Each structure stands twice: as structure tokens, then as C-alpha cells.
Short mmCIF file of C-alpha atoms in Angstrom, two decimals:
data_model
loop_
_atom_site.label_atom_id
_atom_site.label_comp_id
_atom_site.label_asym_id
_atom_site.label_seq_id
_atom_site.Cartn_x
_atom_site.Cartn_y
_atom_site.Cartn_z
CA MET A 385 -153.99 91.33 24.95
CA LEU A 386 -152.34 93.32 22.18
CA ARG A 387 -152.67 91.89 18.71
CA LYS A 388 -149.35 90.66 17.31
CA GLY A 389 -147.97 92.30 14.22
CA ILE A 390 -147.57 90.07 11.18
CA THR A 391 -143.78 89.88 11.29
CA GLU A 392 -143.90 89.38 15.04
CA SER A 393 -146.31 86.47 14.62
CA PHE A 394 -143.88 84.83 12.19
CA GLY A 395 -141.01 85.24 14.65
CA VAL A 396 -143.10 83.69 17.42
CA ALA A 397 -144.19 80.77 15.22
CA ILE A 398 -140.67 80.02 13.96
CA HIS A 399 -139.47 79.84 17.56
CA ALA A 400 -142.48 77.97 18.98
CA LEU A 401 -143.01 75.22 16.40
CA SER A 402 -141.79 71.89 17.71
CA THR A 403 -141.39 68.34 16.48
CA THR A 404 -144.73 67.48 18.10
CA HIS A 405 -146.44 69.70 15.53
CA LEU A 406 -145.19 67.58 12.62
CA THR A 407 -147.84 65.33 11.12
CA ASP A 408 -147.33 62.05 9.30
CA GLY A 409 -148.44 63.66 6.05
CA VAL A 410 -145.98 66.53 6.36
CA ILE A 411 -143.14 64.20 7.38
CA ASN A 412 -143.73 61.91 4.40
CA ARG A 413 -144.03 64.72 1.87
CA SER A 414 -141.02 66.61 3.15
CA LYS A 415 -138.85 63.48 3.11
CA ARG A 416 -139.75 63.02 -0.56
CA MET A 417 -138.79 66.64 -1.18
CA MET A 418 -135.46 66.20 0.59
CA LEU A 419 -134.55 63.05 -1.33
CA ASP A 420 -135.43 64.57 -4.69
CA THR A 421 -133.49 67.75 -3.89
CA LEU A 422 -130.37 65.82 -2.98
CA GLY A 423 -130.58 63.77 -6.18
CA VAL A 424 -130.91 66.71 -8.55
CA GLY A 425 -128.28 68.56 -6.53
CA LEU A 426 -125.79 65.74 -6.90
CA LEU A 427 -126.41 65.60 -10.64
CA GLY A 428 -126.04 69.37 -10.76
CA THR A 429 -122.51 69.20 -9.34
CA ARG A 430 -121.36 68.11 -12.78
CA THR A 431 -122.56 71.25 -14.55
CA ALA A 432 -120.57 74.22 -15.81
CA VAL A 433 -122.40 76.76 -13.66
CA PHE A 434 -121.72 74.74 -10.50
CA ASN A 435 -118.03 74.42 -11.29
CA LYS A 436 -117.70 78.15 -11.90
CA ALA A 437 -119.39 78.94 -8.60
CA LEU A 438 -117.23 76.36 -6.83
CA LYS A 439 -114.04 77.85 -8.27
CA TYR A 440 -115.10 81.27 -7.02
CA SER A 441 -116.10 80.00 -3.56
CA GLN A 442 -112.77 78.22 -3.01
CA MET A 443 -111.17 81.66 -2.72
CA PHE A 444 -112.67 81.97 0.78
CA THR A 445 -111.59 80.24 3.99
CA CYS A 446 -112.64 80.14 7.63
CA GLU A 447 -112.32 77.79 10.59
CA GLN A 448 -115.79 76.32 10.13
CA ARG A 449 -116.15 74.08 7.09
CA SER A 450 -119.10 72.32 5.48
CA SER A 451 -119.39 69.62 2.83
CA VAL A 452 -119.68 70.26 -0.88
CA TRP A 453 -121.99 67.61 -2.34
CA GLY A 454 -120.24 65.19 -4.63
CA ARG A 455 -116.75 66.46 -3.70
CA SER A 456 -115.05 64.33 -1.06
CA GLU A 457 -111.86 66.41 -1.25
CA ILE A 458 -113.42 69.89 -0.88
CA SER A 459 -115.10 71.72 1.97
CA LEU A 460 -116.10 75.37 2.22
CA PRO A 461 -117.20 77.96 4.76
CA PRO A 462 -120.81 77.08 5.57
CA HIS A 463 -122.42 80.01 3.75
CA HIS A 464 -120.40 79.23 0.61
CA ALA A 465 -121.28 75.52 0.88
CA ALA A 466 -124.95 76.55 1.04
CA PHE A 467 -124.35 78.78 -2.00
CA VAL A 468 -122.73 76.20 -4.28
CA ASN A 469 -124.98 73.31 -3.20
CA GLY A 470 -128.02 75.51 -3.77
CA ILE A 471 -126.74 76.34 -7.25
CA ALA A 472 -126.28 72.64 -7.95
CA VAL A 473 -129.92 71.96 -7.04
CA HIS A 474 -131.26 74.43 -9.60
CA SER A 475 -128.46 74.21 -12.18
CA MET A 476 -130.57 72.03 -14.50
CA ASP A 477 -134.02 73.32 -13.45
CA PHE A 478 -134.72 69.80 -12.20
CA ASP A 479 -135.88 70.65 -8.65
CA ASP A 480 -139.35 70.57 -7.14
CA THR A 481 -141.98 73.25 -7.82
CA TRP A 482 -144.82 74.39 -5.58
CA HIS A 483 -148.07 76.28 -6.05
CA PRO A 484 -148.13 79.28 -5.84
CA ALA A 485 -145.06 79.19 -8.02
CA THR A 486 -141.64 78.71 -6.45
CA HIS A 487 -138.90 76.09 -5.99
CA PRO A 488 -139.20 75.55 -2.23
CA SER A 489 -136.61 72.95 -1.23
CA GLY A 490 -133.42 74.18 -2.89
CA ALA A 491 -133.36 77.42 -0.93
CA VAL A 492 -133.69 75.63 2.41
CA LEU A 493 -131.99 72.22 2.46
CA PRO A 494 -128.46 73.32 1.39
CA ALA A 495 -128.47 76.00 4.11
CA LEU A 496 -129.58 73.57 6.81
CA LEU A 497 -127.10 70.85 5.91
CA ALA A 498 -124.22 73.33 5.78
CA LEU A 499 -125.24 74.77 9.15
CA ALA A 500 -125.84 71.38 10.79
CA GLU A 501 -122.21 70.38 10.22
CA THR A 502 -120.90 73.41 12.15
CA LEU A 503 -123.09 73.51 15.25
CA PRO A 504 -121.43 72.45 18.55
CA SER A 505 -124.50 70.40 19.42
CA ARG A 506 -125.25 68.48 16.25
CA PRO A 507 -129.00 68.49 15.49
CA SER A 508 -130.88 65.23 15.16
CA GLY A 509 -132.64 64.16 12.01
CA LEU A 510 -135.99 65.12 13.54
CA GLU A 511 -134.69 68.60 14.38
CA LEU A 512 -133.44 68.96 10.81
CA LEU A 513 -136.82 67.82 9.49
CA LEU A 514 -138.60 70.40 11.66
CA ALA A 515 -136.34 73.25 10.54
CA PHE A 516 -136.81 72.21 6.91
CA ASN A 517 -140.58 72.31 7.28
CA VAL A 518 -140.44 75.69 9.02
CA GLY A 519 -138.56 77.03 6.00
CA ILE A 520 -141.07 75.50 3.58
CA GLU A 521 -144.03 76.77 5.61
CA VAL A 522 -142.78 80.36 5.68
CA GLN A 523 -142.43 80.33 1.90
CA GLY A 524 -145.95 78.96 1.51
CA ARG A 525 -147.42 81.61 3.81
CA LEU A 526 -145.62 84.47 2.07
CA MET A 527 -146.72 83.37 -1.40
CA ARG A 528 -150.33 83.45 -0.26
CA PHE A 529 -150.06 87.16 0.51
CA SER A 530 -150.68 87.88 -3.19
CA LYS A 531 -153.10 86.60 -5.84
CA GLU A 532 -150.47 87.58 -8.40
CA ALA A 533 -148.17 84.91 -6.96
CA TYR A 534 -150.54 82.17 -8.10
CA ASN A 535 -149.62 82.80 -11.74
CA ILE A 536 -146.51 81.90 -13.70
CA PRO A 537 -144.15 84.76 -12.77
CA GLU A 538 -143.68 87.80 -14.98
CA ARG A 539 -141.28 90.18 -13.19
CA PHE A 540 -139.07 88.35 -10.69
CA HIS A 541 -138.05 84.77 -9.92
CA PRO A 542 -140.05 83.77 -6.79
CA PRO A 543 -137.33 81.70 -5.03
CA SER A 544 -135.17 84.81 -4.90
CA VAL A 545 -137.85 86.47 -2.75
CA VAL A 546 -139.64 83.83 -0.69
CA GLY A 547 -136.71 81.39 -0.81
CA VAL A 548 -134.32 83.66 1.07
CA MET A 549 -137.02 84.19 3.71
CA GLY A 550 -137.54 80.43 4.01
CA SER A 551 -133.81 79.87 4.36
CA ALA A 552 -133.60 82.51 7.08
CA ALA A 553 -136.55 80.99 8.97
CA ALA A 554 -135.19 77.45 8.72
CA SER A 555 -131.69 78.52 9.77
CA ALA A 556 -133.09 80.55 12.67
CA LYS A 557 -135.02 77.49 13.82
CA LEU A 558 -131.96 75.23 13.69
CA LEU A 559 -129.92 77.85 15.56
CA GLY A 560 -132.57 78.03 18.29
CA LEU A 561 -133.06 81.80 17.99
CA ASN A 562 -135.61 83.53 20.20
CA PRO A 563 -138.76 85.12 18.68
CA THR A 564 -137.24 88.58 18.40
CA GLN A 565 -134.11 87.23 16.71
CA CYS A 566 -136.27 85.21 14.31
CA THR A 567 -138.15 88.39 13.40
CA HIS A 568 -134.90 90.22 12.71
CA ALA A 569 -133.56 87.29 10.67
CA LEU A 570 -136.54 87.74 8.34
CA ALA A 571 -135.97 91.50 8.17
CA ILE A 572 -132.29 91.07 7.35
CA ALA A 573 -133.05 88.42 4.72
CA ALA A 574 -135.58 90.69 3.02
CA SER A 575 -132.77 93.06 2.07
CA SER A 576 -131.16 90.24 0.08
CA ALA A 577 -134.37 89.33 -1.74
CA GLY A 578 -135.23 89.69 -5.40
CA ALA A 579 -133.88 88.72 -8.82
CA PRO A 580 -135.23 89.87 -12.20
CA LEU A 581 -136.80 87.30 -14.45
CA ALA A 582 -134.60 88.58 -17.29
CA ASN A 583 -131.89 86.24 -15.99
CA ALA A 584 -134.07 83.19 -16.50
CA ALA A 585 -132.73 80.89 -19.23
CA THR A 586 -129.16 81.93 -18.37
CA GLN A 587 -126.40 80.54 -16.14
CA THR A 588 -127.34 83.16 -13.56
CA LYS A 589 -130.77 81.68 -12.80
CA PRO A 590 -129.34 78.85 -10.62
CA LEU A 591 -127.62 81.54 -8.56
CA HIS A 592 -131.06 82.68 -7.43
CA ILE A 593 -131.41 79.47 -5.41
CA GLY A 594 -127.79 79.52 -4.24
CA ASN A 595 -128.08 83.11 -3.11
CA ALA A 596 -131.37 82.41 -1.32
CA ALA A 597 -129.79 79.55 0.65
CA ARG A 598 -126.65 81.54 1.46
CA ARG A 599 -128.24 84.89 2.28
CA GLY A 600 -130.94 83.34 4.45
CA LEU A 601 -128.30 81.48 6.45
CA GLU A 602 -126.24 84.65 6.81
CA ALA A 603 -129.33 86.60 7.93
CA ALA A 604 -129.97 84.12 10.74
CA LEU A 605 -126.33 84.18 11.85
CA LEU A 606 -126.33 87.99 11.86
CA ALA A 607 -129.54 88.05 13.89
CA GLN A 608 -127.96 85.62 16.34
CA ILE A 609 -125.19 88.13 17.16
CA GLY A 610 -127.62 91.01 17.54
CA LEU A 611 -128.03 92.68 14.14
CA GLU A 612 -131.49 94.17 13.74
CA GLY A 613 -133.80 95.06 10.86
CA ASN A 614 -137.30 96.49 10.52
CA PRO A 615 -139.50 94.41 12.87
CA ALA A 616 -142.49 95.09 10.61
CA ILE A 617 -140.85 93.91 7.38
CA LEU A 618 -143.82 91.68 6.47
CA ASP A 619 -146.49 94.14 7.62
CA ILE A 620 -145.81 97.03 5.28
CA HIS A 621 -145.91 97.62 1.54
CA SER A 622 -142.42 99.12 1.62
CA GLY A 623 -141.20 95.85 3.11
CA LEU A 624 -141.81 92.53 1.38
CA GLY A 625 -144.83 94.17 -0.23
CA VAL A 626 -142.61 95.88 -2.82
CA TYR A 627 -142.65 92.65 -4.84
CA TYR A 628 -146.42 92.32 -5.21
CA LYS A 629 -149.01 94.69 -6.66
CA ASP A 630 -151.76 93.24 -4.48
CA TYR A 631 -149.85 92.53 -1.23
CA SER A 632 -152.23 91.51 1.55
CA PRO A 633 -150.35 89.96 4.50
CA SER A 634 -151.83 88.16 7.48
CA VAL A 635 -150.57 86.74 10.75
CA ILE A 636 -149.38 83.17 11.00
CA ALA A 637 -151.42 80.92 13.26
CA ASP A 638 -150.48 80.56 16.91
CA SER A 639 -149.06 77.07 17.48
CA THR A 640 -149.04 77.23 21.28
CA CYS A 641 -152.47 75.57 21.45
CA GLY A 642 -150.82 72.35 20.28
CA VAL A 643 -152.30 72.18 16.77
CA PHE A 644 -150.75 73.67 13.66
CA GLU A 645 -152.09 73.45 10.11
CA TRP A 646 -149.20 73.07 7.69
CA ILE A 647 -149.66 74.27 4.13
CA LEU A 648 -147.68 71.25 2.91
CA GLU A 649 -150.41 69.03 4.37
CA ASP A 650 -152.93 70.48 1.90
CA GLN A 651 -150.69 71.48 -1.02
CA ASP A 652 -148.20 68.92 -2.33
CA VAL A 653 -145.29 69.79 -4.63
CA ALA A 654 -144.56 68.74 -8.21
CA PHE A 655 -141.52 66.55 -8.97
CA LYS A 656 -140.02 66.84 -12.43
CA ARG A 657 -139.30 63.92 -14.75
CA ILE A 658 -137.20 66.04 -17.11
CA PRO A 659 -134.67 68.81 -16.29
CA ALA A 660 -136.66 71.77 -17.59
CA HIS A 661 -139.10 74.49 -16.58
CA LEU A 662 -142.25 72.96 -15.10
CA ALA A 663 -144.50 74.08 -17.98
CA MET A 664 -142.41 71.95 -20.33
CA HIS A 665 -143.82 68.82 -18.74
CA TRP A 666 -147.29 69.55 -20.13
CA VAL A 667 -145.96 70.16 -23.62
CA VAL A 668 -143.78 67.03 -23.62
CA ASP A 669 -146.60 64.74 -22.48
CA ALA A 670 -149.02 66.21 -25.02
CA THR A 671 -146.43 65.96 -27.79
CA LEU A 672 -145.64 62.32 -27.06
CA ALA A 673 -149.36 61.48 -27.17
CA ALA A 674 -149.81 63.30 -30.50
CA ARG A 675 -146.69 61.62 -31.87
CA ALA A 676 -148.09 58.19 -30.96
CA LYS A 677 -151.26 58.96 -32.92
CA PHE A 678 -149.17 60.09 -35.90
CA GLN A 679 -147.06 56.94 -35.82
CA ASP A 680 -150.03 54.60 -35.35
CA THR A 681 -151.66 56.01 -38.47
CA MET A 682 -148.57 56.39 -40.65
CA GLY A 683 -146.95 53.11 -39.59
CA ASN A 684 -143.69 54.84 -38.74
CA PHE A 685 -142.46 58.27 -37.70
CA ASP A 686 -141.15 60.34 -40.60
CA PRO A 687 -140.50 63.96 -39.53
CA SER A 688 -140.29 65.06 -43.17
CA GLN A 689 -144.06 64.48 -43.40
CA ILE A 690 -144.71 67.18 -40.79
CA GLN A 691 -145.82 70.50 -42.26
CA HIS A 692 -146.63 72.40 -39.07
CA ILE A 693 -146.63 71.98 -35.28
CA THR A 694 -149.06 74.07 -33.24
CA LEU A 695 -148.62 74.41 -29.49
CA ARG A 696 -151.56 75.81 -27.54
CA VAL A 697 -150.07 76.99 -24.28
CA PRO A 698 -150.63 79.69 -21.63
CA PRO A 699 -149.13 83.14 -22.27
CA SER A 700 -145.66 83.50 -20.75
CA LYS A 701 -142.95 85.40 -22.57
CA TYR A 702 -139.92 83.93 -20.83
CA ILE A 703 -140.73 80.35 -21.85
CA ASN A 704 -141.45 81.28 -25.46
CA CYS A 705 -138.04 80.69 -27.06
CA PRO A 706 -138.36 79.71 -30.75
CA LEU A 707 -134.66 79.01 -31.47
CA PRO A 708 -132.68 78.27 -28.31
CA VAL A 709 -128.90 78.39 -28.57
CA SER A 710 -127.95 77.20 -25.06
CA GLU A 711 -129.01 74.48 -22.67
CA HIS A 712 -130.56 77.09 -20.36
CA GLN A 713 -132.67 78.57 -23.15
CA ALA A 714 -133.70 75.08 -24.23
CA ARG A 715 -134.95 74.32 -20.70
CA HIS A 716 -137.24 77.35 -21.04
CA SER A 717 -138.56 76.75 -24.55
CA PHE A 718 -141.97 75.31 -25.35
CA GLN A 719 -140.84 74.88 -28.94
CA PHE A 720 -137.61 73.03 -28.16
CA ASN A 721 -139.18 70.56 -25.75
CA ALA A 722 -142.02 69.76 -28.12
CA CYS A 723 -139.72 69.26 -31.12
CA SER A 724 -137.20 67.27 -29.09
CA ALA A 725 -139.99 64.96 -27.90
CA LEU A 726 -141.24 64.61 -31.47
CA LEU A 727 -137.85 63.75 -32.91
CA ASP A 728 -136.64 61.36 -30.19
CA ASP A 729 -139.89 60.09 -28.64
CA LYS A 730 -138.52 61.23 -25.28
CA VAL A 731 -136.86 64.11 -23.44
CA THR A 732 -133.98 63.30 -21.09
CA VAL A 733 -130.99 64.93 -19.42
CA ALA A 734 -129.00 64.35 -22.62
CA SER A 735 -131.58 66.23 -24.70
CA PHE A 736 -130.15 69.54 -23.50
CA ASN A 737 -126.58 68.97 -24.65
CA LEU A 738 -125.45 71.50 -27.23
CA ALA A 739 -124.88 68.75 -29.81
CA GLN A 740 -128.52 67.72 -29.44
CA ILE A 741 -129.79 71.29 -29.51
CA ASN A 742 -127.94 72.06 -32.75
CA ARG A 743 -129.03 69.02 -34.75
CA PRO A 744 -130.23 70.00 -38.26
CA ALA A 745 -133.28 67.72 -37.96
CA LEU A 746 -134.30 69.45 -34.74
CA ARG A 747 -133.75 72.90 -36.23
CA GLU A 748 -135.94 71.90 -39.16
CA LEU A 749 -138.78 70.94 -36.80
CA LEU A 750 -138.35 74.16 -34.81
CA SER A 751 -138.93 76.16 -37.99
CA LYS A 752 -142.35 74.53 -38.28
CA ALA A 753 -143.48 75.20 -34.69
CA LYS A 754 -145.75 78.05 -33.67
CA LEU A 755 -147.46 79.03 -30.42
CA GLU A 756 -151.08 79.88 -29.80
CA THR A 757 -152.36 81.18 -26.46
CA PRO A 758 -156.08 80.39 -26.10
CA GLU A 759 -158.01 82.70 -23.78
CA ASP A 760 -159.06 79.82 -21.53
CA ASN A 761 -155.44 78.66 -20.99
CA GLN A 762 -154.48 80.41 -17.78
CA PRO A 763 -150.82 81.07 -16.83
CA SER A 764 -151.03 79.04 -13.64
CA PHE A 765 -149.35 75.75 -12.81
CA ASP A 766 -152.62 74.67 -11.21
CA LYS A 767 -154.90 75.55 -14.16
CA MET A 768 -152.86 75.50 -17.38
CA TYR A 769 -152.98 72.89 -20.12
CA CYS A 770 -151.08 72.19 -23.31
CA GLU A 771 -152.50 71.02 -26.61
CA VAL A 772 -150.26 69.90 -29.47
CA GLU A 773 -151.39 69.58 -33.08
CA ILE A 774 -149.19 67.94 -35.74
CA GLY A 775 -150.22 68.74 -39.31
CA THR A 776 -148.96 66.80 -42.34
CA ALA A 777 -148.40 67.79 -45.97
CA GLN A 778 -151.30 65.50 -46.86
CA GLY A 779 -153.69 67.53 -44.73
CA GLN A 780 -153.91 65.08 -41.83
CA SER A 781 -153.93 66.34 -38.26
CA TYR A 782 -153.00 64.62 -34.99
CA THR A 783 -153.90 66.37 -31.74
CA ALA A 784 -153.37 65.56 -28.07
CA ARG A 785 -153.88 67.53 -24.88
CA CYS A 786 -152.31 67.30 -21.41
CA ASP A 787 -154.17 68.77 -18.44
CA THR A 788 -152.08 67.14 -15.69
CA PHE A 789 -148.68 65.56 -16.25
CA TYR A 790 -147.33 62.66 -14.19
CA GLY A 791 -145.37 64.25 -11.34
CA HIS A 792 -147.81 67.14 -10.82
CA TRP A 793 -149.32 67.47 -7.33
CA ARG A 794 -152.61 66.18 -8.76
CA LYS A 795 -150.82 63.12 -10.15
CA PRO A 796 -147.82 62.56 -7.84
CA LEU A 797 -144.83 60.42 -8.67
CA SER A 798 -145.02 57.05 -6.95
CA GLN A 799 -142.45 56.43 -4.24
CA VAL A 800 -140.85 53.81 -6.48
CA ASP A 801 -140.42 56.28 -9.32
CA LEU A 802 -139.22 59.04 -6.99
CA VAL A 803 -136.52 56.78 -5.54
CA GLU A 804 -135.57 55.61 -9.04
CA LYS A 805 -135.16 59.23 -10.16
CA PHE A 806 -132.86 59.79 -7.18
CA ARG A 807 -130.85 56.66 -7.95
CA VAL A 808 -130.29 57.63 -11.57
CA ASN A 809 -129.25 61.16 -10.65
CA ALA A 810 -127.13 60.35 -7.61
CA SER A 811 -125.36 57.34 -9.12
CA SER A 812 -123.75 59.64 -11.68
CA VAL A 813 -121.76 61.07 -8.76
CA LEU A 814 -121.83 58.74 -5.75
CA CYS A 815 -120.78 55.14 -5.32
CA THR A 816 -123.44 52.53 -4.60
CA GLU A 817 -122.90 52.73 -0.83
CA GLY A 818 -123.40 56.47 -0.92
CA VAL A 819 -126.59 56.25 -2.99
CA ASP A 820 -128.08 53.56 -0.75
CA GLY A 821 -126.93 55.41 2.36
CA VAL A 822 -128.73 58.62 1.40
CA ILE A 823 -131.92 56.74 0.51
CA ASP A 824 -131.91 54.90 3.84
CA LEU A 825 -130.99 57.94 5.93
CA VAL A 826 -133.56 60.28 4.40
CA GLY A 827 -136.19 57.55 4.56
CA ASN A 828 -135.59 57.28 8.31
CA ILE A 829 -134.48 60.85 9.00
CA GLU A 830 -136.82 61.25 11.98
CA LYS A 831 -134.93 58.42 13.74
CA VAL A 832 -131.37 59.62 13.01
CA THR A 833 -129.51 60.91 16.06
CA GLU A 834 -127.06 63.13 14.18
CA SER A 835 -128.24 64.65 10.91
CA SER A 836 -124.80 65.91 9.88
CA VAL A 837 -123.85 62.34 8.93
CA LEU A 838 -125.81 62.97 5.75
CA GLY A 839 -122.94 65.16 4.56
CA SER A 840 -120.63 62.16 4.67
CA TYR A 841 -122.88 60.12 2.39
CA LEU A 842 -123.21 63.04 -0.02
CA THR A 843 -119.43 63.08 -0.53
CA MET A 844 -118.99 59.32 -0.83
CA THR A 845 -117.51 59.27 -4.31
CA SER A 846 -114.65 56.84 -3.52
CA ASP A 847 -113.22 54.60 -0.79
CA PRO A 848 -116.61 54.18 0.86
CA HIS A 849 -115.74 51.38 3.27
CA GLU A 850 -113.54 53.44 5.58
CA GLN A 851 -116.14 56.20 5.65
CA MET A 852 -118.91 53.74 6.47
CA LYS A 853 -117.15 52.70 9.68
CA THR A 854 -117.36 56.23 11.08
CA MET A 855 -121.06 56.59 10.31
CA CYS A 856 -122.65 53.48 11.74
CA CYS A 857 -122.50 54.64 15.35
CA ASN A 858 -124.28 57.89 14.51
CA ILE A 859 -127.44 56.37 13.02
#
């Protein structure tokens, strides 16, 4: 028997994986990922970058229409719905993060939900769950083709590369493409991959997720009608290998024997408690612990007593932003998140408003902050730490260190806290019936007969009772 090429093996696996391959662990973890993604996406529909993308996307029309989350009065062509909903997910940098580094869910779920609403035979919740996990799995496999990918990125934003491939794989699975078509979907998607890290900390960064969702969906649809690409796109260094200095691809396991080992089973994702770059969670937790020591000793918190703030963090240029002037820069600033936590004893969604960023008291603290990058502090979300030292004019010093923040895959959010995060985010957009409906549907997604009903809940911003009548028979 001839050995399969790497890309060919991916095409075969995407086609062959079935709902029987899903394990309880993978089902439970992926449902948590879906719920969190929908929550941060709904919150993200109230951001400036989402509204600009939505205004642009409303210029386009076609017969097929898909829901825009949080907008009961607007629908878009499916690829544009995937685009704007994907942007919403990453608009506040609040979405899940995996290891090796990427944001896995935002590139996949918006594409699948947009596609599910347009298919003649509406996929079940279990079929949606399978396609979602196929998209996540492909991303996980591709990231493991490089040791470089295990570090905090330096050159390109990973979701723009592996995310578009995951979206293509997931969409191909939901479309029921054959192995050859799945292979070509990956090849087509690869020509839409890549975004420079220079656009991090700008309004363009959320477009990386939106584009991944959209372009992956388009790649699968193009493959469905016969468009072809290089069938060895994953095998060669001039294919996906152009993104990695140490590219070393391997075949994906054959699932026809009835057993399949999912990466998600072994490697959980991190869920964020604050809307900022993942590394900020270490610095915030360490800062809050150091602040508590300061206050316990001094009896109260008086920022004027602070002479210097030292942050010992891993080296990473794009999250070293001493004086942020926008919300997007603030989300990528060790200094801002530490000083905001010091001043307010918390970091929340509101912390990134321009009025908060420009406070004189905060600017004063920022002037006292400096970074150090100890040699043992590796730029990896699995190995990094953050140590914060607060020094006073009287020569006192208060130090705290965070090795693993709450929400990291080593210290996962409880289900109660995950659902509460969703409620807080979603209730800013949806009515109570919509919030409860999404929680219940995602929690039982493997039992839902028609997954597209989820789109109805995600647009339930008013007059929910009439909409509820049309849903009950589909669950």
C-alpha cells in the first residue's frame, strides 16, 4: 500500500471522522469553548471595529442569508456573516487561547453557524459539534509542525495561518466534501493565510479572526464546486512551511480503525477573565497579590507612596507598550494592565475605555513602571511567569509572583464561573430568554436536532416570546 502524503492524510481524516469518534472529554471541552466564544462574540458586537466591519459587509447581498449575532434586524451573505461574527469574537481579545499559541474557536464557530443556516439539509447539533472539533483538531495538528509555534509569536498572528485552515476543514466537514475536495479546501485556504504581527494592538487584529472564518468557509465552498489547489500544500516548505523556520509536518492518524486521539483531549484551552492578551492575566494576578501585601502593611492603598513598579516578564516586543493611547494598545501592554490593577484593585471590560486609559493617576503610575526579562522566564504560555515588585519611597518592597493564573489550562475556570462569564457578556446584548436559550442549547448541543436554531437565540434582542414559539419544535 502506498504511503499517504501529509495533505492527503488530512483530507482523508476530515472526511472520515464521525460522531462516534467524539469522546466525552472532547465533547465537554468543546461545548465550553463554544459557549465562551458566543459570549465574547456577543459582547464584541458593541465595539467600534465590529460596527465598521458590519457597515462594510452590508454593501453585499445574495439569496442566501445568515444571522449576525446580536442584530435581529440584519442578516448577511454567509461568508460576510462569518467575517463580522468572527471579528466580534476577537474584537476585545477576550476569546480562548490554546497551546501552542492561537485563538482556536473564533476562526471556526462563526463559519460553521453561518454555513449551517444555509444548507438544504440542516445539520444536527452533533454534526455541528463534530465539524467544530475537526476544525480545532486541524489547527492543533498544524501548530505541532513547528517548535517555534510553542512560543509567544514574533512574526505573524497564528490564527491568521492555522485558523483559516481550521475553518476550511470544519466547513468542508459540514458540507460533506469527499477526501479529495477536503484536500483542495486546505490548499485553497492556505493562499488566504497569514497576517503580520505589526497589526497587533490595532483595530485590524480582530480582522485576522474574521478573515480566517470567512476565507476558510469560502475555500470549502470553492472546493465543493471543483476548484483545485496544490494537493501537497502541507507536505512542502513552499506550502504552509513558509510560515515556520523549523517546519516538520507529519501525517494525521488514520481514524478508520475506530479510535482517534484528539489533541483537545490532552491539551485544554485557556479562558480569559479579562479582555486582554493572555499574558496580561499573569501580570494582573501578580499585581493584585503584591497590592494586597502593600495595603496590608500600609493600612490603606496610597499610590503616591509608590516609587517604582518592576515587572519581571518574558521577552515579547509586541506586548511591551509603556504608554498606550488606545484600547487595543492597552490590551497588549504589560505596563497598563499592572498599573490599572494597582490603581483599581481589578481589571474589567471598563478598564479599557479611553477615559480610564487617560486618567492622570494611571499615567503617573505608568511613568514608574519598568520591565525586566529574566533569562529563566520563557516566552511560552505554558512556561512563563510574572513577578511584580512595588517599591515605596520609604525603601519598602512588596513582591508577588504568578506562575499559573485562574483560567489557564492548568487551572481551568469552573463551569459555574464559565457560565457566569457568558451571562455577563451575553446579557449586555440579549434578553434573558436569549441568554438562557443559548446556555441550554449549547449545554445539550449533542441532542439538538437542528443546530441552526442557535442563530435565532443569538439574535434575540427583543420580542422573544414570538421567536420562542418557532424554536421549541426544533430542539
